């Protein structure tokens, strides 16, 4: 595949697909007949959101926000820049916030606070991956695809310097250049 990547995927596409089916059923059970708005965090959540929402057996509204950390580091700097909030009707809505990975927890904490401030009645999050060893703030996602060790992973939406997002499986980066 690429010399910078692990020789085999950490999590393969088949495993992702079956986990998503389980998550979709759990999420549907959480909302029952209530409406909810799915908000994906760009760019990392785009593939996960597309597959997860297509596993729902009902129609949902979908919107995106762009969350980025200031600075060029591959890891979160902790200061989150949020774009696009003014374009979405948040007030009075139950929100399902989708992200690729929960790392320090700073992104989801910041976005949750912003959505609550904008009048959301409930903000629930769903992440594909969670790295508990890396948490720096007390945040937990209600729905988690896979718990992983402290490894830097790419593929299935996740990038390293904007590369590898399109890979269908999740790989570990061996060399962080
Ligand atoms: P947090 O604010 O530290 O939780 O950062 C979450 C963001 O950091 C994610 O949305 C990713 O963009 C990035 N990130 C953290 N760990 C990884 C990883 O292993 N691979 C790719 N991106 C990661
Ligand atoms: Mg990201």
PDB file of C-alpha atoms and ligand atoms in Angstrom:
ATOM      1  CA  UNK A   1       0.000   0.000   0.000  1.00  0.00           C
ATOM      2  CA  UNK A   2       2.488   2.620   1.189  1.00  0.00           C
ATOM      3  CA  UNK A   3       5.712   2.273   3.149  1.00  0.00           C
ATOM      4  CA  UNK A   4       4.499   4.788   5.746  1.00  0.00           C
ATOM      5  CA  UNK A   5       1.522   2.579   6.613  1.00  0.00           C
ATOM      6  CA  UNK A   6       1.135  -0.605   8.630  1.00  0.00           C
ATOM      7  CA  UNK A   7       1.358  -3.794   6.536  1.00  0.00           C
ATOM      8  CA  UNK A   8      -2.244  -4.707   7.292  1.00  0.00           C
ATOM      9  CA  UNK A   9      -5.176  -2.462   8.208  1.00  0.00           C
ATOM     10  CA  UNK A  10      -5.928  -1.889  11.886  1.00  0.00           C
ATOM     11  CA  UNK A  11      -9.652  -2.034  11.128  1.00  0.00           C
ATOM     12  CA  UNK A  12     -10.902  -3.426   7.839  1.00  0.00           C
ATOM     13  CA  UNK A  13     -13.874  -2.280   5.766  1.00  0.00           C
ATOM     14  CA  UNK A  14     -15.982  -5.345   6.603  1.00  0.00           C
ATOM     15  CA  UNK A  15     -15.523  -4.780  10.315  1.00  0.00           C
ATOM     16  CA  UNK A  16     -16.423  -1.096   9.872  1.00  0.00           C
ATOM     17  CA  UNK A  17     -19.539  -1.979   7.894  1.00  0.00           C
ATOM     18  CA  UNK A  18     -20.890  -4.379  10.501  1.00  0.00           C
ATOM     19  CA  UNK A  19     -20.139  -2.026  13.393  1.00  0.00           C
ATOM     20  CA  UNK A  20     -21.983   0.773  11.583  1.00  0.00           C
ATOM     21  CA  UNK A  21     -25.105  -1.379  11.296  1.00  0.00           C
ATOM     22  CA  UNK A  22     -25.065  -1.886  15.081  1.00  0.00           C
ATOM     23  CA  UNK A  23     -24.478   1.837  15.737  1.00  0.00           C
ATOM     24  CA  UNK A  24     -27.329   2.796  13.410  1.00  0.00           C
ATOM     25  CA  UNK A  25     -29.781   0.576  15.326  1.00  0.00           C
ATOM     26  CA  UNK A  26     -28.612   2.011  18.672  1.00  0.00           C
ATOM     27  CA  UNK A  27     -28.974   5.585  17.398  1.00  0.00           C
ATOM     28  CA  UNK A  28     -32.448   4.910  16.009  1.00  0.00           C
ATOM     29  CA  UNK A  29     -33.463   3.440  19.368  1.00  0.00           C
ATOM     30  CA  UNK A  30     -32.150   6.577  21.122  1.00  0.00           C
ATOM     31  CA  UNK A  31     -34.327   8.928  19.051  1.00  0.00           C
ATOM     32  CA  UNK A  32     -37.423   6.790  18.588  1.00  0.00           C
ATOM     33  CA  UNK A  33     -39.872   8.781  16.450  1.00  0.00           C
ATOM     34  CA  UNK A  34     -38.270  12.146  17.239  1.00  0.00           C
ATOM     35  CA  UNK A  35     -36.654  14.245  14.569  1.00  0.00           C
ATOM     36  CA  UNK A  36     -32.960  14.920  14.846  1.00  0.00           C
ATOM     37  CA  UNK A  37     -30.355  16.803  12.873  1.00  0.00           C
ATOM     38  CA  UNK A  38     -27.126  15.036  11.968  1.00  0.00           C
ATOM     39  CA  UNK A  39     -24.137  17.381  11.939  1.00  0.00           C
ATOM     40  CA  UNK A  40     -20.847  16.107  10.542  1.00  0.00           C
ATOM     41  CA  UNK A  41     -17.522  17.734  11.288  1.00  0.00           C
ATOM     42  CA  UNK A  42     -15.601  18.377   8.106  1.00  0.00           C
ATOM     43  CA  UNK A  43     -13.418  16.998   6.751  1.00  0.00           C
ATOM     44  CA  UNK A  44     -12.791  13.854   8.762  1.00  0.00           C
ATOM     45  CA  UNK A  45     -16.388  12.721   9.248  1.00  0.00           C
ATOM     46  CA  UNK A  46     -17.461  12.703   5.598  1.00  0.00           C
ATOM     47  CA  UNK A  47     -17.151   8.978   4.851  1.00  0.00           C
ATOM     48  CA  UNK A  48     -18.345   7.783   8.254  1.00  0.00           C
ATOM     49  CA  UNK A  49     -21.362  10.096   8.098  1.00  0.00           C
ATOM     50  CA  UNK A  50     -22.235   8.927   4.581  1.00  0.00           C
ATOM     51  CA  UNK A  51     -22.159   5.253   5.569  1.00  0.00           C
ATOM     52  CA  UNK A  52     -23.806   5.700   8.977  1.00  0.00           C
ATOM     53  CA  UNK A  53     -26.723   7.760   7.713  1.00  0.00           C
ATOM     54  CA  UNK A  54     -27.352   5.332   4.863  1.00  0.00           C
ATOM     55  CA  UNK A  55     -27.661   2.572   7.467  1.00  0.00           C
ATOM     56  CA  UNK A  56     -30.627   4.418   9.044  1.00  0.00           C
ATOM     57  CA  UNK A  57     -34.049   3.155   8.049  1.00  0.00           C
ATOM     58  CA  UNK A  58     -35.514   6.678   8.188  1.00  0.00           C
ATOM     59  CA  UNK A  59     -34.881  10.095   6.704  1.00  0.00           C
ATOM     60  CA  UNK A  60     -32.767  12.588   8.665  1.00  0.00           C
ATOM     61  CA  UNK A  61     -31.611  16.141   8.083  1.00  0.00           C
ATOM     62  CA  UNK A  62     -27.867  16.485   7.492  1.00  0.00           C
ATOM     63  CA  UNK A  63     -25.571  19.491   7.826  1.00  0.00           C
ATOM     64  CA  UNK A  64     -21.845  20.040   8.150  1.00  0.00           C
ATOM     65  CA  UNK A  65     -19.622  22.269  10.225  1.00  0.00           C
ATOM     66  CA  UNK A  66     -15.945  22.810   9.688  1.00  0.00           C
ATOM     67  CA  UNK A  67     -13.916  22.377  12.859  1.00  0.00           C
ATOM     68  CA  UNK A  68     -10.203  22.864  12.696  1.00  0.00           C
ATOM     69  CA  UNK A  69      -7.549  23.407  15.267  1.00  0.00           C
ATOM     70  CA  UNK A  70      -5.352  26.422  14.912  1.00  0.00           C
ATOM     71  CA  UNK A  71      -1.796  25.654  13.877  1.00  0.00           C
ATOM     72  CA  UNK A  72      -0.335  23.092  11.532  1.00  0.00           C
ATOM     73  CA  UNK A  73       0.261  20.206  13.917  1.00  0.00           C
ATOM     74  CA  UNK A  74      -1.340  16.880  12.932  1.00  0.00           C
ATOM     75  CA  UNK A  75      -2.646  16.659  16.460  1.00  0.00           C
ATOM     76  CA  UNK A  76      -5.112  19.054  17.963  1.00  0.00           C
ATOM     77  CA  UNK A  77      -3.676  22.299  19.317  1.00  0.00           C
ATOM     78  CA  UNK A  78      -6.684  22.634  21.553  1.00  0.00           C
ATOM     79  CA  UNK A  79      -7.910  25.902  20.083  1.00  0.00           C
ATOM     80  CA  UNK A  80     -10.834  25.094  17.857  1.00  0.00           C
ATOM     81  CA  UNK A  81     -11.995  27.232  14.962  1.00  0.00           C
ATOM     82  CA  UNK A  82     -15.624  26.509  14.070  1.00  0.00           C
ATOM     83  CA  UNK A  83     -17.106  27.604  10.739  1.00  0.00           C
ATOM     84  CA  UNK A  84     -20.616  27.375   9.326  1.00  0.00           C
ATOM     85  CA  UNK A  85     -22.746  27.582  12.467  1.00  0.00           C
ATOM     86  CA  UNK A  86     -24.629  30.648  11.244  1.00  0.00           C
ATOM     87  CA  UNK A  87     -25.955  28.697   8.255  1.00  0.00           C
ATOM     88  CA  UNK A  88     -27.701  25.983  10.281  1.00  0.00           C
ATOM     89  CA  UNK A  89     -30.978  26.230  12.203  1.00  0.00           C
ATOM     90  CA  UNK A  90     -29.957  24.830  15.599  1.00  0.00           C
ATOM     91  CA  UNK A  91     -32.498  26.295  18.011  1.00  0.00           C
ATOM     92  CA  UNK A  92     -34.817  23.744  19.607  1.00  0.00           C
ATOM     93  CA  UNK A  93     -33.304  20.775  17.804  1.00  0.00           C
ATOM     94  CA  UNK A  94     -31.836  17.477  18.938  1.00  0.00           C
ATOM     95  CA  UNK A  95     -28.419  17.147  17.336  1.00  0.00           C
ATOM     96  CA  UNK A  96     -26.386  14.050  16.538  1.00  0.00           C
ATOM     97  CA  UNK A  97     -22.821  15.263  16.179  1.00  0.00           C
ATOM     98  CA  UNK A  98     -20.562  13.027  14.095  1.00  0.00           C
ATOM     99  CA  UNK A  99     -16.775  13.029  14.083  1.00  0.00           C
ATOM    100  CA  UNK A 100     -14.093  10.661  12.906  1.00  0.00           C
ATOM    101  CA  UNK A 101     -12.125  10.372  16.124  1.00  0.00           C
ATOM    102  CA  UNK A 102     -12.193  11.436  19.749  1.00  0.00           C
ATOM    103  CA  UNK A 103      -8.618  12.282  20.680  1.00  0.00           C
ATOM    104  CA  UNK A 104      -8.037  14.984  23.328  1.00  0.00           C
ATOM    105  CA  UNK A 105     -11.785  15.692  23.360  1.00  0.00           C
ATOM    106  CA  UNK A 106     -11.274  19.407  22.846  1.00  0.00           C
ATOM    107  CA  UNK A 107     -12.989  19.580  19.455  1.00  0.00           C
ATOM    108  CA  UNK A 108     -16.188  17.854  20.557  1.00  0.00           C
ATOM    109  CA  UNK A 109     -16.286  19.781  23.823  1.00  0.00           C
ATOM    110  CA  UNK A 110     -15.994  23.078  21.978  1.00  0.00           C
ATOM    111  CA  UNK A 111     -18.550  22.205  19.298  1.00  0.00           C
ATOM    112  CA  UNK A 112     -21.026  20.829  21.856  1.00  0.00           C
ATOM    113  CA  UNK A 113     -20.819  24.060  23.843  1.00  0.00           C
ATOM    114  CA  UNK A 114     -21.345  26.134  20.695  1.00  0.00           C
ATOM    115  CA  UNK A 115     -24.413  24.078  19.693  1.00  0.00           C
ATOM    116  CA  UNK A 116     -25.891  24.339  23.181  1.00  0.00           C
ATOM    117  CA  UNK A 117     -25.302  28.078  23.130  1.00  0.00           C
ATOM    118  CA  UNK A 118     -27.138  28.219  19.800  1.00  0.00           C
ATOM    119  CA  UNK A 119     -30.153  26.649  21.492  1.00  0.00           C
ATOM    120  CA  UNK A 120     -29.902  22.921  20.741  1.00  0.00           C
ATOM    121  CA  UNK A 121     -32.130  20.954  23.109  1.00  0.00           C
ATOM    122  CA  UNK A 122     -29.787  17.960  23.090  1.00  0.00           C
ATOM    123  CA  UNK A 123     -26.332  17.319  21.657  1.00  0.00           C
ATOM    124  CA  UNK A 124     -25.332  13.663  21.424  1.00  0.00           C
ATOM    125  CA  UNK A 125     -22.144  12.552  19.741  1.00  0.00           C
ATOM    126  CA  UNK A 126     -21.101   9.578  17.689  1.00  0.00           C
ATOM    127  CA  UNK A 127     -17.470   8.939  16.765  1.00  0.00           C
ATOM    128  CA  UNK A 128     -16.008   6.163  14.713  1.00  0.00           C
ATOM    129  CA  UNK A 129     -12.881   5.915  16.872  1.00  0.00           C
ATOM    130  CA  UNK A 130     -12.016   6.769  20.457  1.00  0.00           C
ATOM    131  CA  UNK A 131      -8.501   6.957  21.945  1.00  0.00           C
ATOM    132  CA  UNK A 132      -9.202   7.059  25.716  1.00  0.00           C
ATOM    133  CA  UNK A 133      -5.486   7.312  26.594  1.00  0.00           C
ATOM    134  CA  UNK A 134      -5.315  10.659  24.791  1.00  0.00           C
ATOM    135  CA  UNK A 135      -8.282  12.388  26.451  1.00  0.00           C
ATOM    136  CA  UNK A 136      -7.341  15.687  28.070  1.00  0.00           C
ATOM    137  CA  UNK A 137     -10.790  16.954  28.968  1.00  0.00           C
ATOM    138  CA  UNK A 138     -13.654  14.996  30.537  1.00  0.00           C
ATOM    139  CA  UNK A 139     -15.667  14.251  27.416  1.00  0.00           C
ATOM    140  CA  UNK A 140     -17.239  10.989  26.380  1.00  0.00           C
ATOM    141  CA  UNK A 141     -19.146  10.177  23.213  1.00  0.00           C
ATOM    142  CA  UNK A 142     -22.446   8.347  23.635  1.00  0.00           C
ATOM    143  CA  UNK A 143     -21.891   6.229  20.523  1.00  0.00           C
ATOM    144  CA  UNK A 144     -18.419   4.870  19.724  1.00  0.00           C
ATOM    145  CA  UNK A 145     -17.467   2.624  16.823  1.00  0.00           C
ATOM    146  CA  UNK A 146     -14.116   1.310  18.037  1.00  0.00           C
ATOM    147  CA  UNK A 147     -11.863   2.044  21.008  1.00  0.00           C
ATOM    148  CA  UNK A 148      -8.221   2.088  19.902  1.00  0.00           C
ATOM    149  CA  UNK A 149      -4.801   2.519  21.493  1.00  0.00           C
ATOM    150  CA  UNK A 150      -2.767   5.697  21.189  1.00  0.00           C
ATOM    151  CA  UNK A 151      -1.832   5.212  17.530  1.00  0.00           C
ATOM    152  CA  UNK A 152      -2.033   7.703  14.672  1.00  0.00           C
ATOM    153  CA  UNK A 153      -4.485   6.281  12.172  1.00  0.00           C
ATOM    154  CA  UNK A 154      -5.542   7.219   8.647  1.00  0.00           C
ATOM    155  CA  UNK A 155      -8.111   6.169   6.065  1.00  0.00           C
ATOM    156  CA  UNK A 156     -11.913   6.096   6.040  1.00  0.00           C
ATOM    157  CA  UNK A 157     -11.960   9.912   6.278  1.00  0.00           C
ATOM    158  CA  UNK A 158      -8.973  10.312   8.591  1.00  0.00           C
ATOM    159  CA  UNK A 159      -5.926  12.094   7.226  1.00  0.00           C
ATOM    160  CA  UNK A 160      -2.308  12.784   7.830  1.00  0.00           C
ATOM    161  CA  UNK A 161      -1.587  16.224   6.298  1.00  0.00           C
ATOM    162  CA  UNK A 162      -4.716  15.763   4.062  1.00  0.00           C
ATOM    163  CA  UNK A 163      -3.455  12.437   2.668  1.00  0.00           C
ATOM    164  CA  UNK A 164      -5.054   8.973   2.902  1.00  0.00           C
ATOM    165  CA  UNK A 165      -8.651  10.110   3.600  1.00  0.00           C
ATOM    166  CA  UNK A 166      -9.992   8.033   0.702  1.00  0.00           C
ATOM    167  CA  UNK A 167      -8.606   4.674   1.844  1.00  0.00           C
ATOM    168  CA  UNK A 168     -11.423   2.213   2.499  1.00  0.00           C
ATOM    169  CA  UNK A 169      -9.812   0.660   5.585  1.00  0.00           C
ATOM    170  CA  UNK A 170      -8.185   2.206   8.659  1.00  0.00           C
ATOM    171  CA  UNK A 171      -4.381   2.000   8.783  1.00  0.00           C
ATOM    172  CA  UNK A 172      -1.719   2.955  11.309  1.00  0.00           C
ATOM    173  CA  UNK A 173       0.942   5.470  10.278  1.00  0.00           C
ATOM    174  CA  UNK A 174       4.369   4.051  11.076  1.00  0.00           C
ATOM    175  CA  UNK A 175       6.406   7.131  10.255  1.00  0.00           C
ATOM    176  CA  UNK A 176       5.080  10.497  11.308  1.00  0.00           C
ATOM    177  CA  UNK A 177       7.156  12.647   8.947  1.00  0.00           C
TER     178      UNK A 177
HETATM  179  P1  LIG B   1      -9.414  16.356  19.529  1.00  0.00           P
HETATM  180  O1  LIG B   1      -9.942  17.733  19.617  1.00  0.00           O
HETATM  181  O2  LIG B   1      -8.014  16.240  20.068  1.00  0.00           O
HETATM  182  O3  LIG B   1     -10.322  15.297  20.113  1.00  0.00           O
HETATM  183  O4  LIG B   1      -9.147  16.120  18.030  1.00  0.00           O
HETATM  184  C1  LIG B   1      -9.916  15.473  17.162  1.00  0.00           C
HETATM  185  C2  LIG B   1      -9.322  15.685  15.786  1.00  0.00           C
HETATM  186  O5  LIG B   1      -7.898  15.414  15.775  1.00  0.00           O
HETATM  187  C3  LIG B   1      -9.929  14.688  14.840  1.00  0.00           C
HETATM  188  O6  LIG B   1     -11.109  15.189  14.266  1.00  0.00           O
HETATM  189  C4  LIG B   1      -8.798  14.514  13.842  1.00  0.00           C
HETATM  190  O7  LIG B   1      -8.844  15.522  12.868  1.00  0.00           O
HETATM  191  C5  LIG B   1      -7.528  14.717  14.612  1.00  0.00           C
HETATM  192  N1  LIG B   1      -6.919  13.417  14.986  1.00  0.00           N
HETATM  193  C6  LIG B   1      -6.694  12.964  16.223  1.00  0.00           C
HETATM  194  N2  LIG B   1      -6.130  11.746  16.196  1.00  0.00           N
HETATM  195  C7  LIG B   1      -6.011  11.412  14.891  1.00  0.00           C
HETATM  196  C8  LIG B   1      -5.508  10.243  14.204  1.00  0.00           C
HETATM  197  O8  LIG B   1      -5.061   9.231  14.789  1.00  0.00           O
HETATM  198  N3  LIG B   1      -5.542  10.289  12.846  1.00  0.00           N
HETATM  199  C9  LIG B   1      -6.033  11.347  12.155  1.00  0.00           C
HETATM  200  N4  LIG B   1      -6.531  12.442  12.750  1.00  0.00           N
HETATM  201  C10 LIG B   1      -6.513  12.479  14.114  1.00  0.00           C
HETATM  202 MG1  LIG B   2     -10.200  16.033  11.611  1.00  0.00          MG
END
